Tab-separated table of C-alpha atoms and ligand atoms in Angstrom:
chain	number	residue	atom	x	y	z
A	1	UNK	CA	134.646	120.803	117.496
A	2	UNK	CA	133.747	122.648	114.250
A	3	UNK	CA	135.125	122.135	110.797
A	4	UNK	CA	135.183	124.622	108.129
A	5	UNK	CA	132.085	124.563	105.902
A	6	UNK	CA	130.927	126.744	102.793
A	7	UNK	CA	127.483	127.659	102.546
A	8	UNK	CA	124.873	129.146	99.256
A	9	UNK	CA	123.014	132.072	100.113
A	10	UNK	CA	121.176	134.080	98.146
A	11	UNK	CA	123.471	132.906	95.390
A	12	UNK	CA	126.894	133.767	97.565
A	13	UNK	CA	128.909	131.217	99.115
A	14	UNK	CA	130.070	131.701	102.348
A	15	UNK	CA	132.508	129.842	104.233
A	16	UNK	CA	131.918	129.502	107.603
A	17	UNK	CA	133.484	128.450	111.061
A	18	UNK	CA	130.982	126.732	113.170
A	19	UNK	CA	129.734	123.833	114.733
A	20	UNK	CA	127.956	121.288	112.036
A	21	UNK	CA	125.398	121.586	114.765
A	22	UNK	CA	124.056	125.077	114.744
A	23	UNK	CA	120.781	125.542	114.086
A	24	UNK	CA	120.593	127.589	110.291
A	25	UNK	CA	118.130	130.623	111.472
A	26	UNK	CA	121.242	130.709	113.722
A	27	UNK	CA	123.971	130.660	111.136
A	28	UNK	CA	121.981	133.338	109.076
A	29	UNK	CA	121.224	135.868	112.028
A	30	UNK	CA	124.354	135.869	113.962
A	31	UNK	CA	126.921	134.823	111.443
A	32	UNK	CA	125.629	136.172	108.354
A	33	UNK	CA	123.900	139.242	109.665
A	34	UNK	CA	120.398	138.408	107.433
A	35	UNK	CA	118.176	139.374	110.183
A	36	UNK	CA	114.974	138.870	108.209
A	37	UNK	CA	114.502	135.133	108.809
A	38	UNK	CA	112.975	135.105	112.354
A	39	UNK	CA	113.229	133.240	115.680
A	40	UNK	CA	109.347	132.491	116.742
A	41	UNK	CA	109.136	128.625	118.785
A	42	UNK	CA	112.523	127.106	117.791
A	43	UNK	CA	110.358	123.842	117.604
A	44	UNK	CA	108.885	123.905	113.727
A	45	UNK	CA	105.425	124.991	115.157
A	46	UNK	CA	105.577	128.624	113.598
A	47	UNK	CA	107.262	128.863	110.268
A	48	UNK	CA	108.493	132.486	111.119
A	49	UNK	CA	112.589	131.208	110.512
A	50	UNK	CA	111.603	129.573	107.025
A	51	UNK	CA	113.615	130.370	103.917
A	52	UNK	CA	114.465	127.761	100.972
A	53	UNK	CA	116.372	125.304	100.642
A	54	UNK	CA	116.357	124.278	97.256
A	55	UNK	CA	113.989	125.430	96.048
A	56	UNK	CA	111.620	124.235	99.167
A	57	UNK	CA	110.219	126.270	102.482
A	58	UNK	CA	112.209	124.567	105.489
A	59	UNK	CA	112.653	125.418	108.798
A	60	UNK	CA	115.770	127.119	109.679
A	61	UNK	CA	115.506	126.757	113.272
A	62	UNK	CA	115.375	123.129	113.372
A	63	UNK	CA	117.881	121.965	110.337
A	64	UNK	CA	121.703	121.777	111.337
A	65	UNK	CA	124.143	123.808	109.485
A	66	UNK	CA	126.432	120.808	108.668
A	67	UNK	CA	123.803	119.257	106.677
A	68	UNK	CA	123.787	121.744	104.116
A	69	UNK	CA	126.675	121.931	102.498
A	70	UNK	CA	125.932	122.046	98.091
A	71	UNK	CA	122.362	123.321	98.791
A	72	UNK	CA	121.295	126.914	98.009
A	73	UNK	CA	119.480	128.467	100.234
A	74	UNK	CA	117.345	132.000	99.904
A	75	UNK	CA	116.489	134.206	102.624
A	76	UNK	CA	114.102	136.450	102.436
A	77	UNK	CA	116.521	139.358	102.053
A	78	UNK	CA	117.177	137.089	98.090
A	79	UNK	CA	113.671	137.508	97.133
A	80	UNK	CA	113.627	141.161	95.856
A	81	UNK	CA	115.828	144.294	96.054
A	82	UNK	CA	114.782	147.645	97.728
A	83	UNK	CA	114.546	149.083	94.311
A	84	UNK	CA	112.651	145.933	92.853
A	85	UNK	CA	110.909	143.964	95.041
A	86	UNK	CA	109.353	140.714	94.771
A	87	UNK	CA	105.862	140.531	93.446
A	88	UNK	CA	104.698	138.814	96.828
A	89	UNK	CA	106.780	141.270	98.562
A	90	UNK	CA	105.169	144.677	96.370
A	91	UNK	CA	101.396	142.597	96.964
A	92	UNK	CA	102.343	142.134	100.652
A	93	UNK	CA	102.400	146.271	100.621
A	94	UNK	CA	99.619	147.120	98.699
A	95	UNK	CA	97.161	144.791	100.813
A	96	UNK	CA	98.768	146.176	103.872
A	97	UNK	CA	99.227	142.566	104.807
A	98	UNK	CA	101.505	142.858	107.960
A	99	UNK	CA	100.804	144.033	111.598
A	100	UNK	CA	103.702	143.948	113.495
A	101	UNK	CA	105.091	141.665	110.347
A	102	UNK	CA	106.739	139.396	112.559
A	103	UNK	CA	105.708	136.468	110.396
A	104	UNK	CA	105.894	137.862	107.404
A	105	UNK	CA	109.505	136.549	106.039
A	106	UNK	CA	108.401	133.269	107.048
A	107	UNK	CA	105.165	133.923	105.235
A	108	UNK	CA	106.737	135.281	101.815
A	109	UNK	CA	109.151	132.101	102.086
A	110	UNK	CA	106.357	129.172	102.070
A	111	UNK	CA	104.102	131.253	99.160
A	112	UNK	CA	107.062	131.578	97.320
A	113	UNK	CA	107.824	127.899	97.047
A	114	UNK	CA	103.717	127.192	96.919
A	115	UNK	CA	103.407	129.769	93.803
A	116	UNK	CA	106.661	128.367	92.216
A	117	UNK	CA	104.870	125.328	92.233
A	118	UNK	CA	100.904	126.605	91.773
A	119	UNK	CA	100.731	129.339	89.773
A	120	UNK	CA	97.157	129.954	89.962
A	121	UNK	CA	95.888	128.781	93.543
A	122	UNK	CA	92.696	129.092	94.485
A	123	UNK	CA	92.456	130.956	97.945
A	124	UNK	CA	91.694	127.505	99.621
A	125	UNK	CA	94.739	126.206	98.296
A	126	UNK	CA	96.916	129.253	99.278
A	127	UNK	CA	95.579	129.255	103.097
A	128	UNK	CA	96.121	125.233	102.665
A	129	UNK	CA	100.133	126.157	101.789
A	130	UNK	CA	100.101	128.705	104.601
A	131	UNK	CA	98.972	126.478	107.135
A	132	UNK	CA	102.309	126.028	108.736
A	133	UNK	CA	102.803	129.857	109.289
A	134	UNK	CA	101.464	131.455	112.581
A	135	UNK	CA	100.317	135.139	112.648
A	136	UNK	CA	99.699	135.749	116.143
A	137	UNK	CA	98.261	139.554	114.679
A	138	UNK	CA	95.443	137.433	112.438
A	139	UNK	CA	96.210	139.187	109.636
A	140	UNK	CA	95.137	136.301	107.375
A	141	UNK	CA	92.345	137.770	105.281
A	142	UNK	CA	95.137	140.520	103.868
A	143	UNK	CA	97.962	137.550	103.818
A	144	UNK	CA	95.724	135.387	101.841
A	145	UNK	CA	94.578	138.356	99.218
A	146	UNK	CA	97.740	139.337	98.832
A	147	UNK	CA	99.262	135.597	97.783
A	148	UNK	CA	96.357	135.683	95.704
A	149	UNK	CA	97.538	139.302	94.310
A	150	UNK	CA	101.125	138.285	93.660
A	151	UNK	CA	100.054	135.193	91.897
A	152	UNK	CA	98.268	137.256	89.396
A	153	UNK	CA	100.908	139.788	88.909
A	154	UNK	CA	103.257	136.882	88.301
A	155	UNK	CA	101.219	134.944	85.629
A	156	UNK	CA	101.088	138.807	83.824
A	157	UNK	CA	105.014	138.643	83.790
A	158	UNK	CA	105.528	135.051	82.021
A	159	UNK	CA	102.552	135.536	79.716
B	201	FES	S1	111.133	129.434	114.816
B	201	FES	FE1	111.207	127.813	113.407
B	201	FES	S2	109.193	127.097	113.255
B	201	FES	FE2	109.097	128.619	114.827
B	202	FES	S1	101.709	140.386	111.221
B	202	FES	FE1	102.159	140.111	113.358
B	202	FES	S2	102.477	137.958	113.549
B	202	FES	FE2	101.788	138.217	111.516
């Protein structure tokens, strides 16, 4: 039995009809048709379905839609625009960061919410935030310089 429920994303609310139940990556994909958040394990073990949820990088695959009513969620599609992308997104291109960038929303998500928090990470701390995140393609050396890239590029902006 599903009850009407409104939920924040990306800064729009949306009301939906669905079971309080259903998984979030689901809500987003096939409801919402933001296709960037991805479906790796379904079991929190890969961090490819992570977006925010106030602010912090959750699992989408795991949390229940019904618990989220009032929260504002972002998506990876909320980061940047096409014509001006996030500074981790713009880094994630120039170090050629992705393979098959299967992980990479997921990715973007958790060093958002890290560099929101620590501005100025060393790269220790920035593999540290990205432990949770899987890339099966080991594209880690180019993930980790490009956090590191973004971070710099983003203390420039609020100096
Ligand atoms: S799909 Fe959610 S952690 Fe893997
Ligand atoms: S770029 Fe392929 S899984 Fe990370």
């Amino acid at each position: 039995m599903s009850k009407p429920l409104t939920l924040t994303v990306n800064g729009r609310d949306h009301d939906l009809d669905v079971s309080g139940t259903t998984p979030l990556l689901d809500v987003l994909r096939n409801s919402l048709g933001l296709k960037g958040s991805r479906y790796g394990c379904g079991l929190e073990q890969c961090g490819a379905c992570m977006v925010l949820i106030d602010g912090a990088a959750e699992y989408s695959c795991s949390r229940e839609v019904g618990t989220l009513a009032g929260y504002s969620i972002t998506t990876v599609e909320g980061l940047g625009t096409m014509e001006a992308l996030h500074p981790l997104q713009q880094a994630f291109l120039d170090e050629q960061a992705g393979q098959c960038g299967y992980c990479l929303s997921g990715i973007l998500i958790a060093a958002k919410a890290f560099l929101d928090r620590n501005p100025d990470p060393t790269r220790a701390e920035v593999a540290a935030a990205l432990d949770r995140n899987l890339c099966r393609c080991g594209s880690h050396p180019r993930i980790l310089r490009a956090v590191l890239r973004a971070a710099a590029v983003m203390r420039r902006q609020v100096a």
